[in-house]
Short mmCIF file of C-alpha atoms and ligand atoms in Angstrom, two decimals:
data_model
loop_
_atom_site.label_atom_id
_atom_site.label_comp_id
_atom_site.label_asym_id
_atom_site.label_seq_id
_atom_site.Cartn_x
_atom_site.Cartn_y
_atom_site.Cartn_z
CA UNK A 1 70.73 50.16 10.08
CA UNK A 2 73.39 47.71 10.42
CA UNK A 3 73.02 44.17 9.74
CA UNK A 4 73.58 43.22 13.45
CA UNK A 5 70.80 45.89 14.60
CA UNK A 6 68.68 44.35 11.92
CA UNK A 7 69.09 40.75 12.78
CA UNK A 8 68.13 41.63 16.29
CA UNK A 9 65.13 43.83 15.28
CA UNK A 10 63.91 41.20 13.13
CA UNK A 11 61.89 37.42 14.20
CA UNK A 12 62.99 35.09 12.36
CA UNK A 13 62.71 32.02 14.71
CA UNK A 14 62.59 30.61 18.25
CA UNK A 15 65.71 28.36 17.99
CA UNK A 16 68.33 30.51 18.02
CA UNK A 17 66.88 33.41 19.99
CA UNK A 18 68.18 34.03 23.68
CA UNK A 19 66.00 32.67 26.59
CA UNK A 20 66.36 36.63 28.08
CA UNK A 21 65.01 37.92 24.77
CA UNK A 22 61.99 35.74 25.12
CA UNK A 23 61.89 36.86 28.29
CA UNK A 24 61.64 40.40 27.48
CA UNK A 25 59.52 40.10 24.41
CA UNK A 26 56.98 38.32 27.31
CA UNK A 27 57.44 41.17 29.82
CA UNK A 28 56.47 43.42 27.32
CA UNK A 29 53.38 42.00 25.98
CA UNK A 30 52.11 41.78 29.89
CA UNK A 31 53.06 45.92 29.68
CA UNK A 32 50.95 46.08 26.97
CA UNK A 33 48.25 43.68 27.83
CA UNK A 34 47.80 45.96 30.94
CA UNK A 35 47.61 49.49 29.71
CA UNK A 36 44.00 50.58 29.55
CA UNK A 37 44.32 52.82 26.81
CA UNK A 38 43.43 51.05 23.79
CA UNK A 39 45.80 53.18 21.47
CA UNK A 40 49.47 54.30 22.28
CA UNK A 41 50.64 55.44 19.05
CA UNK A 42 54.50 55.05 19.70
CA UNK A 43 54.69 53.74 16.22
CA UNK A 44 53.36 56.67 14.83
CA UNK A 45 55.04 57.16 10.76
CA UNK A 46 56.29 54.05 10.62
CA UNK A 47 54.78 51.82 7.87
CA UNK A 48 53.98 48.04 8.16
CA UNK A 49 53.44 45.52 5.42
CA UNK A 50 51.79 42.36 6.29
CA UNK A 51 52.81 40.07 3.39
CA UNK A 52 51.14 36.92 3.72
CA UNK A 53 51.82 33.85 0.97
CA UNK A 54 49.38 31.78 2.93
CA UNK A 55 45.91 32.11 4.53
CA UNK A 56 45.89 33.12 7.74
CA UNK A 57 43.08 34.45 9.97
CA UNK A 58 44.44 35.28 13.55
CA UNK A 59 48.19 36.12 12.80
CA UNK A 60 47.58 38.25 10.05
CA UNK A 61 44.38 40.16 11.90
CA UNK A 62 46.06 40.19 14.85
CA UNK A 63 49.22 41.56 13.74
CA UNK A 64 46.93 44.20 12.31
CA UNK A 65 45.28 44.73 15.70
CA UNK A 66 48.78 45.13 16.94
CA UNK A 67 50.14 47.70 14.58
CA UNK A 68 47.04 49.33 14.91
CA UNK A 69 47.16 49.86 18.31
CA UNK A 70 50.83 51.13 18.47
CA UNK A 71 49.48 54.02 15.40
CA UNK A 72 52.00 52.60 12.88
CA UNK A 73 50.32 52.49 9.18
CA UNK A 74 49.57 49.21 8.09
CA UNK A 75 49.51 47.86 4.55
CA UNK A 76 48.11 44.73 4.30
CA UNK A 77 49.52 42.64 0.85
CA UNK A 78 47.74 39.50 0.25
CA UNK A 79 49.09 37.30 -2.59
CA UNK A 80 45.74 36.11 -4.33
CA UNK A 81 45.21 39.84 -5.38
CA UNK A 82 48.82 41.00 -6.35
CA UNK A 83 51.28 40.42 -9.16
CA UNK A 84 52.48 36.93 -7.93
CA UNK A 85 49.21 35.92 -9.67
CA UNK A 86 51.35 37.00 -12.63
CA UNK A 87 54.36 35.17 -11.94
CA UNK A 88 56.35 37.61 -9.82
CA UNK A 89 58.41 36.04 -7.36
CA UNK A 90 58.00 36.14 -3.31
CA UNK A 91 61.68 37.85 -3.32
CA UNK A 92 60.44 40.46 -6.10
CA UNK A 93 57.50 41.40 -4.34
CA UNK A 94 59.49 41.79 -0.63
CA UNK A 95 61.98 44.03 -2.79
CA UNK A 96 59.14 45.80 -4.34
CA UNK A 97 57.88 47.18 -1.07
CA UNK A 98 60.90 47.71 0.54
CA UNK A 99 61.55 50.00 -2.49
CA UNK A 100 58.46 51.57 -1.56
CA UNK A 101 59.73 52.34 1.82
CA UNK A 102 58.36 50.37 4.39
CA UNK A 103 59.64 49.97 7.76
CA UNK A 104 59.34 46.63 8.64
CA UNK A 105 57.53 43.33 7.06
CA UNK A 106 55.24 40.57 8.71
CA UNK A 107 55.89 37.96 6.26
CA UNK A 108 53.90 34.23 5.85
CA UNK A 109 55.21 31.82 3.25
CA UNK A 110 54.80 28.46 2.32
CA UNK A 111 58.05 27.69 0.99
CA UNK A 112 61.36 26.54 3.89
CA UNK A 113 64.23 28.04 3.87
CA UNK A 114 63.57 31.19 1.96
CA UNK A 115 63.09 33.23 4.38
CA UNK A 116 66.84 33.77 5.78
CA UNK A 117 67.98 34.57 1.82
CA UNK A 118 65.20 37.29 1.70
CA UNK A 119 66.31 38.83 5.06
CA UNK A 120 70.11 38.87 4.45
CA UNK A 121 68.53 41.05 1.60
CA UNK A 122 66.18 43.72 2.56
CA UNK A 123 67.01 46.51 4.94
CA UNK A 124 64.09 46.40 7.23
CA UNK A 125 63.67 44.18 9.95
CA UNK A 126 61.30 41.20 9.13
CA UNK A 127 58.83 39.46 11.03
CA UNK A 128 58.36 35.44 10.66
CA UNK A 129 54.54 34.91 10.54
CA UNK A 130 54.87 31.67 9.60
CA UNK A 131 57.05 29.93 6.80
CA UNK A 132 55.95 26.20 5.81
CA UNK A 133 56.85 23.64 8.59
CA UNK A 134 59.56 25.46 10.03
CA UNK A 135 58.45 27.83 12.61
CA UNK A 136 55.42 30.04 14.30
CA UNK A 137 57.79 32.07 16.53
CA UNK A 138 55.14 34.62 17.14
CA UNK A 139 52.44 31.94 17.74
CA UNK A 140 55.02 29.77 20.41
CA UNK A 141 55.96 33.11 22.15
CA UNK A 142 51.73 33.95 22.49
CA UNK A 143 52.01 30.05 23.61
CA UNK A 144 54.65 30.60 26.19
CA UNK A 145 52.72 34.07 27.25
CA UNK A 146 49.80 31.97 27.60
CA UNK A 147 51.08 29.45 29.98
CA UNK A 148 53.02 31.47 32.03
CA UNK A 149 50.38 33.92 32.90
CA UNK A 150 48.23 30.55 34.07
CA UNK A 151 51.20 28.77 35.92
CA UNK A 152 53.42 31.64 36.69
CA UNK A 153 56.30 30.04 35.22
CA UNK A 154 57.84 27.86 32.91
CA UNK A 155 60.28 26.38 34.62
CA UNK A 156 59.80 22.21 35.38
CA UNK A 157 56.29 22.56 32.86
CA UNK A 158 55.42 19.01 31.19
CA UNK A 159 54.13 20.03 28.00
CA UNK A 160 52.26 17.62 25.54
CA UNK A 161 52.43 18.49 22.06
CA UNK A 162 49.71 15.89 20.09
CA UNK A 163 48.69 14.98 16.90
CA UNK A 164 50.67 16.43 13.40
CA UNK A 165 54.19 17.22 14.57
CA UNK A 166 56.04 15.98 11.51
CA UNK A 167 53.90 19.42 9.55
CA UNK A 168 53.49 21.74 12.28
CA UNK A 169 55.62 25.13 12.72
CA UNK A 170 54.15 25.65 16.26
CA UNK A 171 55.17 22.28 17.57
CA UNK A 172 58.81 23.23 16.12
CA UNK A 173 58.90 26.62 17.76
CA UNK A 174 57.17 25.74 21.17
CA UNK A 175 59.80 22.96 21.35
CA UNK A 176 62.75 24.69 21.32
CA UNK A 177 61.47 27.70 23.03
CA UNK A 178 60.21 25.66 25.54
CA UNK A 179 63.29 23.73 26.18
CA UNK A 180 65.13 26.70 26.97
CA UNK A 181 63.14 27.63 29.87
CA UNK A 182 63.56 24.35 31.73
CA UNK A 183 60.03 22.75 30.78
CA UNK A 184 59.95 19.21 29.19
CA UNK A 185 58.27 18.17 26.22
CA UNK A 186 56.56 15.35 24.69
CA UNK A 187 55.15 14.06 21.70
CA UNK A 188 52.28 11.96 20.71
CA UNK A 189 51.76 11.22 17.31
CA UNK A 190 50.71 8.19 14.56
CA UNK A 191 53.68 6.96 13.23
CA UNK A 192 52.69 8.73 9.44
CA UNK A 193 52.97 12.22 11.75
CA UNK A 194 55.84 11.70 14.12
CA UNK A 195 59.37 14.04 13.33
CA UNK A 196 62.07 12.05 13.91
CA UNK A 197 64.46 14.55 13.29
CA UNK A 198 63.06 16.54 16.42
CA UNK A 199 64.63 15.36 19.59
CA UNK A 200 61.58 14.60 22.02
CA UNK A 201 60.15 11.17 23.12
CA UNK A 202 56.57 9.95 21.68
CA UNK A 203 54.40 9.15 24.76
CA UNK A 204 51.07 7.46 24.69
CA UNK A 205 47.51 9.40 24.47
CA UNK A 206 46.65 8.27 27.82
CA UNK A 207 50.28 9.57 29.56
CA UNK A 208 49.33 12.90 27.09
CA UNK A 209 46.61 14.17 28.35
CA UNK A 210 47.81 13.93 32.09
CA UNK A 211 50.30 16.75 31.17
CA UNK A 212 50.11 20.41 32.58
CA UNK A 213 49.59 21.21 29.27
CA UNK A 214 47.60 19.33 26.38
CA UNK A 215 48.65 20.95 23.26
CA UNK A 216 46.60 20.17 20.23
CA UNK A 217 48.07 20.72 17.01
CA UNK A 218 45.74 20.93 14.01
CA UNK A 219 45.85 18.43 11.17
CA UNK A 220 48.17 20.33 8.36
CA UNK A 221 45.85 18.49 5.74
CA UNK A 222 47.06 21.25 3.11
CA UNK A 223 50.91 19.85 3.43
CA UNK A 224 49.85 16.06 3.51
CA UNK A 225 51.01 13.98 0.54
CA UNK A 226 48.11 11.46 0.02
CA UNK A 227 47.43 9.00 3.08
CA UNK A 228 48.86 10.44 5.82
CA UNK A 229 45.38 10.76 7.46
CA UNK A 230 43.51 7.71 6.84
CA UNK A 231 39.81 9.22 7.76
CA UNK A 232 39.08 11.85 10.52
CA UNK A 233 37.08 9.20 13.11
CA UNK A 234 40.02 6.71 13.01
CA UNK A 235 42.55 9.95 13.98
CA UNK A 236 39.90 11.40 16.24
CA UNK A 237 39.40 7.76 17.63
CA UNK A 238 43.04 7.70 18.07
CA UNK A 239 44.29 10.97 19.38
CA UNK A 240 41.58 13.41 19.28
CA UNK A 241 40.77 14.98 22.77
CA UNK A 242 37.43 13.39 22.87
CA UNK A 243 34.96 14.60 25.79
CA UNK A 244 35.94 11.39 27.43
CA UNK A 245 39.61 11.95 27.49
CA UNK A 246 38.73 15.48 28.73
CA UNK A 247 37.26 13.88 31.89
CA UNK A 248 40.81 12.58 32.43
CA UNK A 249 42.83 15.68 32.31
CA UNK A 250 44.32 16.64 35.40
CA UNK A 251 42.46 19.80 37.61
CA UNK A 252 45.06 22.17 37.37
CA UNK A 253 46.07 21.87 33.34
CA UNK A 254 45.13 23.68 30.56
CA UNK A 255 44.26 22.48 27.24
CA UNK A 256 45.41 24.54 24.03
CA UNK A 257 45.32 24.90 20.68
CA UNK A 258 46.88 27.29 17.91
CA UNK A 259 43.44 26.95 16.02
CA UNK A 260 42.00 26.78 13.25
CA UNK A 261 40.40 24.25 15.16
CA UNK A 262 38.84 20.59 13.26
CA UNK A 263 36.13 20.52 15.53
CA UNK A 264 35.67 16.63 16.53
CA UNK A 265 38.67 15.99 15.01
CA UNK A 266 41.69 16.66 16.75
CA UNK A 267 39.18 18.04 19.81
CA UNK A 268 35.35 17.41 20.25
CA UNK A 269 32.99 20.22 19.87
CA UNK A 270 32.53 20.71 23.64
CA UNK A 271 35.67 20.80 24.73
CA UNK A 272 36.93 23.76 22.52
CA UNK A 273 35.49 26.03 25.27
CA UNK A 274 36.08 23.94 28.11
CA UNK A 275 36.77 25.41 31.39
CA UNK A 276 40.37 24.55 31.29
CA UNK A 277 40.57 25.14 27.70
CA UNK A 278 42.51 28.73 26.33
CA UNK A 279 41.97 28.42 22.85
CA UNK A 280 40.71 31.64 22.40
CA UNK A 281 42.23 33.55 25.75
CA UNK A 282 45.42 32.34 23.00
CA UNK A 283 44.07 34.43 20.48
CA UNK A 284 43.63 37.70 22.82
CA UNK A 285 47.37 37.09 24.07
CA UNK A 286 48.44 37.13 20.08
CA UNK A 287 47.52 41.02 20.27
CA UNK A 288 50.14 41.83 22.75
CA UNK A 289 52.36 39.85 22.26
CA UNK A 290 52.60 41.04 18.32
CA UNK A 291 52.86 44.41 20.03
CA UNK A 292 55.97 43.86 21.52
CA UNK A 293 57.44 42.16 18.79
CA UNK A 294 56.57 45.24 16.04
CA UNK A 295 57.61 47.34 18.39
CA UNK A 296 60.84 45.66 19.27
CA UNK A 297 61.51 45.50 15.07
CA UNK A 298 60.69 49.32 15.02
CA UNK A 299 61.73 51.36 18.10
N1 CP B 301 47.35 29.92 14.54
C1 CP B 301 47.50 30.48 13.32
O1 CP B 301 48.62 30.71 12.82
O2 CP B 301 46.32 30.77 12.72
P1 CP B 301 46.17 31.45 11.28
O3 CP B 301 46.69 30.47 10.26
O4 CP B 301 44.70 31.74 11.12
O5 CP B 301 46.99 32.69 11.27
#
């Protein structure tokens, strides 16, 4: 494969990806989302490693689920139980399994900025699950997927994007891919979370949660140097979508979340499966939408 084929095959990010390729990678998760055969094996012989550096529960299962359903074999690598345990490094073990021949890699990582050396590396196309603060392309496109199929477009969308920007991937990769489709975003952060390297304004919690959509990040406690969060009922207090902020939403918008969810933290127990909420109608979209993009690395 040639490195331009391979650098279109593979996801590494939102930023620099074309609004029409979105746009297509979209299109096709709706084809999938509405066949009613469970299985279409058009991946059939082509092997898949899921190598995740970092816990995950929906990307890596539903990335399974995907691959699964298109008949491609699946190997699932998870770091705890391999030889990184021993030292090897992330780079070593990609190679390793490329060497093995796989056909494409869903890859999660801690680390930013490793994952463009590994890819101008390896011959298969690679799939960013993840990778430290950086980006969530597959989670923002499942985002986008999500919203469009409630508002039919994205087009002139105010978006609210509240609570841990400065350590969130999704609120990275939802802005720009967000931007490029005509919708504005906002921020709303404490001060010890905002990104001030990310071009959007900080609005207040009460101008937040009149958006179209009320995007609740989740508190990246695991990349906080000590005191960032001062305790969880001063940030809930603070910008947590309480039951009584919930009230104040407007009728048409939709709340979301990329989950794992604090409960009654950044959102109250009752309002994770609020009417208006698609927390986990975000989760069922990840299964197509992961089906378009292994198929679009391996077609
Ligand atoms: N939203 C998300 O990336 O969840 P996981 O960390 O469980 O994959």
């Amino acid at each position: 494969m040639t490195t331009t084929a391979l650098k279109q095959r593979s996801l590494l990010g939102l930023k620099d990806l074309d609004a029409s390729e979105i746009v297509s990678i979209l299109d096709r998760a709706a084809y999938w989302e509405s066949q009613p055969e469970k299985l279409n094996p058009v991946l059939q012989g082509k092997f898949v490693a899921n190598m995740f550096f970092e816990n995950s529960t929906r990307t890596r299962f539903s990335f399974e689920m995907a691959e699964k359903r298109l008949g491609a074999e699946v190997m699932n690598f998870a770091a705890a139980a391999s030889s990184v345990e021993k030292g090897e490094s992330i780079y070593d073990t990609v190679k390793t399994l490329e060497s093995m021949g796989i056909d494409a890699g869903v890859i999660r990582l801690k680390p930013v900025g490793m994952l463009e050396g590994i890819a101008a590396n390896v011959k298969v196309p690679l799939i960013n699950a993840g990778d430290g603060n950086n980006e969530h392309p597959t989670q923002a496109l499942l985002d986008l997927y999500t919203m469009r199929k409630h508002f039919g477009e994205l087009k002139g969308l105010n978006v609210a994007i509240i609570g841990d920007v400065r350590h969130s991937r999704v609120a990275r990769s939802n802005l720009w891919a967000l931007r490029k489709f005509g919708a504005t975003v906002s921020f709303c952060s404490p001060s010890e979370m905002q990104a001030p390297e990310l071009d959007a304004p900080y609005i207040s919690m009460d101008d937040a949660i009149r958006a179209d959509v009320v995007m609740m990040l989740r508190v990246q406690l695991e990349r906080h140097t000590t005191g960032v969060m001062k305790s969880a009922e001063q940030y809930r207090e603070g910008y947590g979508l309480t039951v009584d902020r919930a009230k104040r939403i407007q009728s048409h918008a939709i709340i979301m979340h990329p989950a794992p969810v604090n409960r009654n933290v950044e959102i109250d127990d009752e309002v994770v499966e609020h009417p208006q909420s698609r927390i986990f109608p975000q989760m069922s979209n990840g299964v197509p939408i992961r089906m378009a993009v292994i198929e679009r690395a391996l077609s």
